[in-house]
mmCIF file of C-alpha atoms in Angstrom:
data_model
loop_
_atom_site.group_PDB
_atom_site.id
_atom_site.type_symbol
_atom_site.label_atom_id
_atom_site.label_comp_id
_atom_site.label_asym_id
_atom_site.label_seq_id
_atom_site.Cartn_x
_atom_site.Cartn_y
_atom_site.Cartn_z
ATOM 1 C CA MET A 149 -11.703 -7.644 -31.494
ATOM 2 C CA ALA A 150 -11.099 -10.336 -28.913
ATOM 3 C CA PHE A 151 -10.887 -10.260 -25.175
ATOM 4 C CA TYR A 152 -9.574 -13.183 -23.206
ATOM 5 C CA ILE A 153 -8.543 -13.857 -19.627
ATOM 6 C CA SER A 154 -7.485 -17.370 -18.726
ATOM 7 C CA MET A 155 -8.373 -19.368 -15.634
ATOM 8 C CA LYS A 156 -4.651 -19.619 -14.951
ATOM 9 C CA GLU A 157 -4.412 -15.845 -14.636
ATOM 10 C CA ILE A 158 -7.473 -15.723 -12.381
ATOM 11 C CA ASN A 159 -6.093 -18.493 -10.186
ATOM 12 C CA GLU A 160 -2.785 -16.642 -9.888
ATOM 13 C CA LEU A 161 -4.539 -13.494 -8.685
ATOM 14 C CA VAL A 162 -6.550 -15.493 -6.125
ATOM 15 C CA GLN A 163 -3.413 -17.294 -4.991
ATOM 16 C CA ILE A 164 -1.583 -14.009 -4.394
ATOM 17 C CA GLN A 165 -4.376 -12.851 -2.076
ATOM 18 C CA LYS A 166 -4.369 -16.206 -0.244
ATOM 19 C CA GLU A 167 -0.613 -15.901 0.279
ATOM 20 C CA ARG A 168 -1.153 -12.446 1.720
ATOM 21 C CA GLN A 169 -3.785 -13.801 4.076
ATOM 22 C CA LEU A 170 -1.316 -16.423 5.280
ATOM 23 C CA ALA A 171 1.336 -13.751 5.775
ATOM 24 C CA THR A 172 -1.036 -11.627 7.854
ATOM 25 C CA GLN A 173 -2.060 -14.662 9.917
ATOM 26 C CA GLU A 174 1.579 -15.366 10.776
ATOM 27 C CA LEU A 175 2.117 -11.688 11.499
ATOM 28 C CA SER A 176 -0.917 -11.601 13.797
ATOM 29 C CA GLU A 177 0.556 -14.412 15.869
ATOM 30 C CA GLN A 178 3.762 -12.419 16.243
ATOM 31 C CA LEU A 179 2.048 -9.139 17.042
ATOM 32 C CA GLY A 180 -0.455 -10.577 19.483
ATOM 33 C CA ILE A 181 -3.412 -8.934 17.758
ATOM 34 C CA ASP A 182 -5.454 -10.376 14.942
ATOM 35 C CA ILE A 183 -5.064 -8.121 11.911
ATOM 36 C CA SER A 184 -5.290 -10.968 9.394
ATOM 37 C CA PHE A 185 -7.464 -10.746 6.300
ATOM 38 C CA SER A 186 -10.771 -12.567 6.550
ATOM 39 C CA ASP A 187 -11.936 -14.973 3.828
ATOM 40 C CA GLU A 188 -14.447 -12.336 2.683
ATOM 41 C CA GLU A 189 -11.653 -9.775 2.344
ATOM 42 C CA VAL A 190 -9.512 -12.230 0.397
ATOM 43 C CA ALA A 191 -12.405 -12.826 -2.007
ATOM 44 C CA LYS A 192 -13.049 -9.093 -2.312
ATOM 45 C CA PHE A 193 -9.400 -8.227 -2.944
ATOM 46 C CA ALA A 194 -9.120 -11.004 -5.537
ATOM 47 C CA GLN A 195 -12.261 -9.744 -7.277
ATOM 48 C CA GLU A 196 -10.814 -6.228 -7.368
ATOM 49 C CA GLU A 197 -7.593 -7.485 -8.938
ATOM 50 C CA ILE A 198 -9.463 -9.571 -11.509
ATOM 51 C CA LEU A 199 -11.633 -6.576 -12.349
ATOM 52 C CA LYS A 200 -8.559 -4.392 -12.739
ATOM 53 C CA LYS A 201 -7.001 -6.935 -15.084
ATOM 54 C CA VAL A 202 -10.190 -7.218 -17.142
ATOM 55 C CA ASN A 203 -10.450 -3.416 -17.384
ATOM 56 C CA ASN A 204 -6.843 -3.111 -18.524
ATOM 57 C CA SER A 205 -7.266 -5.870 -21.098
ATOM 58 C CA ILE A 206 -10.396 -4.230 -22.521
ATOM 59 C CA LYS A 207 -8.685 -0.823 -22.585
ATOM 60 C CA GLU A 208 -5.680 -2.215 -24.457
ATOM 61 C CA GLU A 209 -7.928 -4.050 -26.894
ATOM 62 C CA VAL A 210 -10.065 -0.974 -27.595
ATOM 63 C CA GLU A 211 -6.978 1.212 -28.042
ATOM 64 C CA ALA A 212 -5.516 -1.271 -30.517
ATOM 65 C CA TRP A 213 -8.820 -1.396 -32.391
ATOM 66 C CA MET A 214 -9.113 2.410 -32.473
ATOM 67 C CA LYS A 215 -5.588 2.729 -33.801
ATOM 68 C CA SER A 216 -6.268 0.190 -36.541
ATOM 69 C CA VAL A 217 -9.510 1.953 -37.541
ATOM 70 C CA LEU A 218 -8.105 5.474 -37.498
ATOM 71 C CA SER A 219 -4.719 4.769 -39.075
ATOM 72 C CA MET B 1146 17.517 -0.301 0.112
ATOM 73 C CA ASP B 1147 14.679 -2.180 -1.538
ATOM 74 C CA GLU B 1148 11.509 -0.417 -2.581
ATOM 75 C CA VAL B 1149 9.211 -1.640 0.207
ATOM 76 C CA SER B 1150 11.774 -0.550 2.804
ATOM 77 C CA ILE B 1151 11.878 2.922 1.230
ATOM 78 C CA ILE B 1152 8.103 3.210 1.653
ATOM 79 C CA VAL B 1153 8.393 2.064 5.288
ATOM 80 C CA GLU B 1154 11.122 4.644 5.880
ATOM 81 C CA LEU B 1155 9.057 7.352 4.191
ATOM 82 C CA LEU B 1156 6.174 6.734 6.594
ATOM 83 C CA THR B 1157 8.172 6.294 9.789
ATOM 84 C CA GLY B 1158 11.376 8.288 9.317
ATOM 85 C CA THR B 1159 12.461 11.828 10.059
ATOM 86 C CA ASP B 1160 13.646 14.438 7.582
ATOM 87 C CA ALA B 1161 17.193 15.721 8.006
ATOM 88 C CA GLY B 1162 17.292 18.736 10.296
ATOM 89 C CA GLN B 1163 13.885 17.995 11.805
ATOM 90 C CA SER B 1164 13.301 16.876 15.359
ATOM 91 C CA SER B 1165 9.992 15.074 14.782
ATOM 92 C CA SER B 1166 9.059 12.403 12.279
ATOM 93 C CA ARG B 1167 7.330 13.026 8.974
ATOM 94 C CA TRP B 1168 4.268 11.292 10.445
ATOM 95 C CA SER B 1169 4.134 13.553 13.515
ATOM 96 C CA ARG B 1170 4.646 16.699 11.456
ATOM 97 C CA ALA B 1171 1.868 15.719 9.044
ATOM 98 C CA ARG B 1172 -0.450 14.971 11.978
ATOM 99 C CA ASP B 1173 0.334 18.336 13.587
ATOM 100 C CA ALA B 1174 -0.120 20.164 10.281
ATOM 101 C CA LEU B 1175 -3.592 18.633 9.997
ATOM 102 C CA SER B 1176 -4.345 19.551 13.645
ATOM 103 C CA LEU B 1177 -5.317 15.984 14.407
ATOM 104 C CA ASP B 1178 -5.544 14.190 17.720
ATOM 105 C CA GLY B 1179 -2.070 13.727 19.224
ATOM 106 C CA THR B 1180 -2.896 10.113 20.066
ATOM 107 C CA ILE B 1181 -2.532 9.116 16.408
ATOM 108 C CA VAL B 1182 1.075 8.115 16.933
ATOM 109 C CA THR B 1183 3.208 6.672 14.174
ATOM 110 C CA PRO B 1184 1.532 3.365 13.345
ATOM 111 C CA THR B 1185 3.339 0.064 13.142
ATOM 112 C CA VAL B 1186 4.345 0.043 9.480
ATOM 113 C CA ILE B 1187 5.170 -3.475 8.444
ATOM 114 C CA ASP B 1188 7.041 -4.828 5.486
ATOM 115 C CA VAL B 1189 5.358 -8.211 5.474
ATOM 116 C CA ARG B 1190 8.617 -9.982 4.583
ATOM 117 C CA THR B 1191 10.385 -8.641 7.668
ATOM 118 C CA LEU B 1192 12.266 -10.966 9.987
ATOM 119 C CA GLN B 1193 13.119 -8.233 12.466
ATOM 120 C CA PRO B 1194 13.021 -9.688 15.971
ATOM 121 C CA ASN B 1195 11.437 -6.620 17.570
ATOM 122 C CA LYS B 1196 8.426 -6.991 15.289
ATOM 123 C CA GLY B 1197 7.935 -10.479 16.590
ATOM 124 C CA SER B 1198 7.341 -9.610 20.205
ATOM 125 C CA ARG B 1199 3.917 -9.381 21.708
ATOM 126 C CA TYR B 1200 3.244 -5.693 22.024
ATOM 127 C CA ASP B 1201 1.115 -3.321 23.995
ATOM 128 C CA MET B 1202 -1.389 -1.712 21.678
ATOM 129 C CA SER B 1203 -1.734 1.345 23.882
ATOM 130 C CA ASN B 1204 1.770 2.562 23.209
ATOM 131 C CA SER B 1205 2.925 0.769 20.079
ATOM 132 C CA GLY B 1206 1.355 2.267 17.023
ATOM 133 C CA GLY B 1207 -1.815 2.981 18.943
ATOM 134 C CA GLY B 1208 -3.313 -0.273 17.688
ATOM 135 C CA ALA B 1209 -2.932 0.891 14.115
ATOM 136 C CA THR B 1210 -0.920 -0.948 11.518
ATOM 137 C CA ILE B 1211 -0.034 -0.302 7.912
ATOM 138 C CA LEU B 1212 0.936 -3.350 5.876
ATOM 139 C CA VAL B 1213 2.986 -2.721 2.764
ATOM 140 C CA PHE B 1214 2.849 -5.116 -0.192
ATOM 141 C CA GLU B 1215 4.593 -4.661 -3.514
ATOM 142 C CA ASP B 1216 2.218 -5.571 -6.344
ATOM 143 C CA SER B 1217 4.181 -5.030 -9.497
ATOM 144 C CA GLN B 1218 7.173 -3.476 -11.139
ATOM 145 C CA ASN B 1219 7.496 -2.321 -14.711
ATOM 146 C CA ILE B 1220 10.596 -1.172 -16.579
ATOM 147 C CA THR B 1221 10.725 0.765 -19.828
ATOM 148 C CA TYR B 1222 13.704 1.817 -21.962
ATOM 149 C CA PRO B 1223 12.417 4.961 -23.638
ATOM 150 C CA THR B 1224 15.460 6.095 -25.630
ATOM 151 C CA ILE B 1225 16.676 5.005 -29.058
ATOM 152 C CA HIS B 1226 19.816 3.428 -27.596
ATOM 153 C CA TYR B 1227 17.991 1.886 -24.610
ATOM 154 C CA ASP B 1228 20.569 3.365 -22.242
ATOM 155 C CA ILE B 1229 18.068 5.002 -19.885
ATOM 156 C CA ARG B 1230 15.642 3.093 -17.712
ATOM 157 C CA ASN B 1231 12.346 4.232 -16.166
ATOM 158 C CA GLU B 1232 10.850 2.147 -13.376
ATOM 159 C CA THR B 1233 7.272 2.070 -12.102
ATOM 160 C CA TYR B 1234 6.287 0.290 -8.895
ATOM 161 C CA SER B 1235 2.801 -0.407 -7.599
ATOM 162 C CA PHE B 1236 2.164 -1.001 -3.924
ATOM 163 C CA THR B 1237 -0.871 -1.859 -1.857
ATOM 164 C CA LEU B 1238 -1.046 -0.389 1.635
ATOM 165 C CA HIS B 1239 -3.504 -1.942 4.075
ATOM 166 C CA LEU B 1240 -4.434 0.410 6.906
ATOM 167 C CA ARG B 1241 -5.864 -1.564 9.857
ATOM 168 C CA VAL B 1242 -7.290 -0.014 13.031
ATOM 169 C CA ILE B 1243 -8.772 -1.896 15.946
ATOM 170 C CA HIS B 1244 -11.868 -0.651 17.722
ATOM 171 C CA ASP B 1245 -10.896 -1.795 21.226
ATOM 172 C CA GLU B 1246 -11.637 -0.979 24.849
ATOM 173 C CA ARG B 1247 -10.101 2.464 24.459
ATOM 174 C CA ALA B 1248 -13.226 3.430 22.543
ATOM 175 C CA ASN B 1249 -14.876 3.971 25.939
ATOM 176 C CA ASN B 1250 -18.449 3.864 24.584
ATOM 177 C CA ASN B 1251 -17.494 6.023 21.600
ATOM 178 C CA LEU B 1252 -19.050 4.082 18.738
ATOM 179 C CA ASN B 1253 -17.064 6.042 16.163
ATOM 180 C CA TYR B 1254 -13.666 5.520 17.798
ATOM 181 C CA GLY B 1255 -12.267 3.039 15.275
ATOM 182 C CA ARG B 1256 -13.814 4.787 12.299
ATOM 183 C CA ASP B 1257 -12.459 8.189 13.339
ATOM 184 C CA ARG B 1258 -8.992 6.810 13.926
ATOM 185 C CA LEU B 1259 -8.997 5.173 10.512
ATOM 186 C CA ARG B 1260 -10.070 8.453 8.908
ATOM 187 C CA ASP B 1261 -7.237 10.309 10.674
ATOM 188 C CA LEU B 1262 -4.761 7.579 9.797
ATOM 189 C CA TYR B 1263 -5.648 7.890 6.121
ATOM 190 C CA ALA B 1264 -5.495 11.700 6.252
ATOM 191 C CA ILE B 1265 -1.982 11.601 7.714
ATOM 192 C CA LEU B 1266 -0.843 8.946 5.247
ATOM 193 C CA LYS B 1267 -2.207 11.023 2.373
ATOM 194 C CA LYS B 1268 -0.402 14.135 3.591
ATOM 195 C CA VAL B 1269 2.932 12.337 4.021
ATOM 196 C CA ILE B 1270 2.696 10.880 0.510
ATOM 197 C CA GLU B 1271 1.512 14.118 -1.077
ATOM 198 C CA ASP B 1272 4.206 16.147 0.695
ATOM 199 C CA ASN B 1273 6.721 13.849 -0.986
ATOM 200 C CA ARG B 1274 4.918 13.486 -4.319
ATOM 201 C CA LYS B 1275 7.797 15.133 -6.207
ATOM 202 C CA GLY B 1276 10.377 12.751 -4.839
ATOM 203 C CA PHE B 1277 11.715 11.098 -1.738
ATOM 204 C CA THR B 1278 15.302 10.171 -0.939
ATOM 205 C CA ALA B 1279 15.901 7.466 1.648
ATOM 206 C CA SER B 1280 18.735 7.474 4.175
ATOM 207 C CA ASP B 1281 20.949 5.347 1.933
ATOM 208 C CA GLY B 1282 20.467 7.612 -1.085
ATOM 209 C CA SER B 1283 17.832 5.447 -2.819
ATOM 210 C CA ARG B 1284 15.336 7.729 -4.485
ATOM 211 C CA PHE B 1285 11.845 7.760 -5.938
ATOM 212 C CA ASN B 1286 11.072 10.623 -8.307
ATOM 213 C CA GLN B 1287 7.295 10.545 -8.134
ATOM 214 C CA LEU B 1288 4.773 9.184 -5.646
ATOM 215 C CA PHE B 1289 1.043 9.154 -6.268
ATOM 216 C CA LEU B 1290 -1.750 7.729 -4.153
ATOM 217 C CA GLY B 1291 -4.362 5.837 -6.112
ATOM 218 C CA SER B 1292 -7.648 4.169 -5.356
ATOM 219 C CA ARG B 1293 -8.951 3.529 -1.848
ATOM 220 C CA THR B 1294 -11.395 0.803 -0.907
ATOM 221 C CA GLU B 1295 -12.835 -0.160 2.446
ATOM 222 C CA SER B 1296 -12.020 -3.464 4.083
ATOM 223 C CA ASN B 1297 -13.749 -3.773 7.428
ATOM 224 C CA ASP B 1298 -14.087 -6.901 9.528
ATOM 225 C CA ARG B 1299 -16.983 -6.617 11.962
ATOM 226 C CA GLY B 1300 -16.158 -9.889 13.666
ATOM 227 C CA LYS B 1301 -12.720 -8.697 14.728
ATOM 228 C CA LYS B 1302 -13.824 -5.057 15.171
ATOM 229 C CA LEU B 1303 -11.265 -4.080 12.578
ATOM 230 C CA TYR B 1304 -11.585 -1.046 10.371
ATOM 231 C CA GLY B 1305 -9.448 -0.875 7.298
ATOM 232 C CA TYR B 1306 -8.650 0.823 4.042
ATOM 233 C CA LYS B 1307 -6.857 -0.705 1.113
ATOM 234 C CA VAL B 1308 -4.910 2.010 -0.658
ATOM 235 C CA SER B 1309 -2.896 1.772 -3.836
ATOM 236 C CA LEU B 1310 0.320 3.689 -4.335
ATOM 237 C CA GLU B 1311 2.292 4.166 -7.528
ATOM 238 C CA VAL B 1312 5.876 5.351 -7.468
ATOM 239 C CA LYS B 1313 8.264 6.075 -10.317
ATOM 240 C CA ARG B 1314 11.939 6.424 -10.943
ATOM 241 C CA PHE B 1315 13.019 8.246 -14.062
ATOM 242 C CA GLY B 1316 16.175 8.366 -16.117
ATOM 243 C CA LEU B 1317 18.264 5.706 -14.425
ATOM 244 C CA SER B 1318 21.376 5.328 -16.537
ATOM 245 C CA ILE B 1319 22.576 1.908 -17.572
ATOM 246 C CA PRO B 1320 26.370 1.509 -17.348
ATOM 247 C CA GLN B 1321 27.887 0.903 -20.781
#
């Protein structure tokens, strides 16, 4: 059994959250109120996404292993 | 209509034959404060000019916003001839409420409004869990709310929830 998540994938997930922060910053300027994501929120959201990806990868790996053992 | 726009319409629109919006009806059904008006629901990609104007928080969305992001889309072809398509979309909704001068010494103002905002959102989604058809005929067959996490910003006096939403379309035929 092997589990692997690459730095490229992690960087992509972080980048998505940074893009969203930029989008909310632009939006805040248009709206006149600051509803943009803080740096802490960006880090938190990225961590949640990474965790979700890790959980899914482990689940898939365990399911594949269980199928191979029980088949 | 694209998928994010359907979600925006679901949250802000009005059912045929009804005089008040889905949001207002859900709020009334939950017997919540009438000041929780339909929030500003924003498709982040929007270029609509009226969303770009400086607005008065007291009458536009009550200082509450819901940001809609599409996270992912997945397609499966479940039949032997691959002539039927099922689609699954994942969205993230960011509910943001400002604790401003309207709090009037009520320390729980922002928190209570966020709670009500989430309750109304949940009711609108759950009322349409078995399907929603947009004004142009675009349809989702299934809508389910997922996880909710807090995202507060003390510095800006912002209260927020990050909510995931999964929607599905089933049995879309592929023209031969």
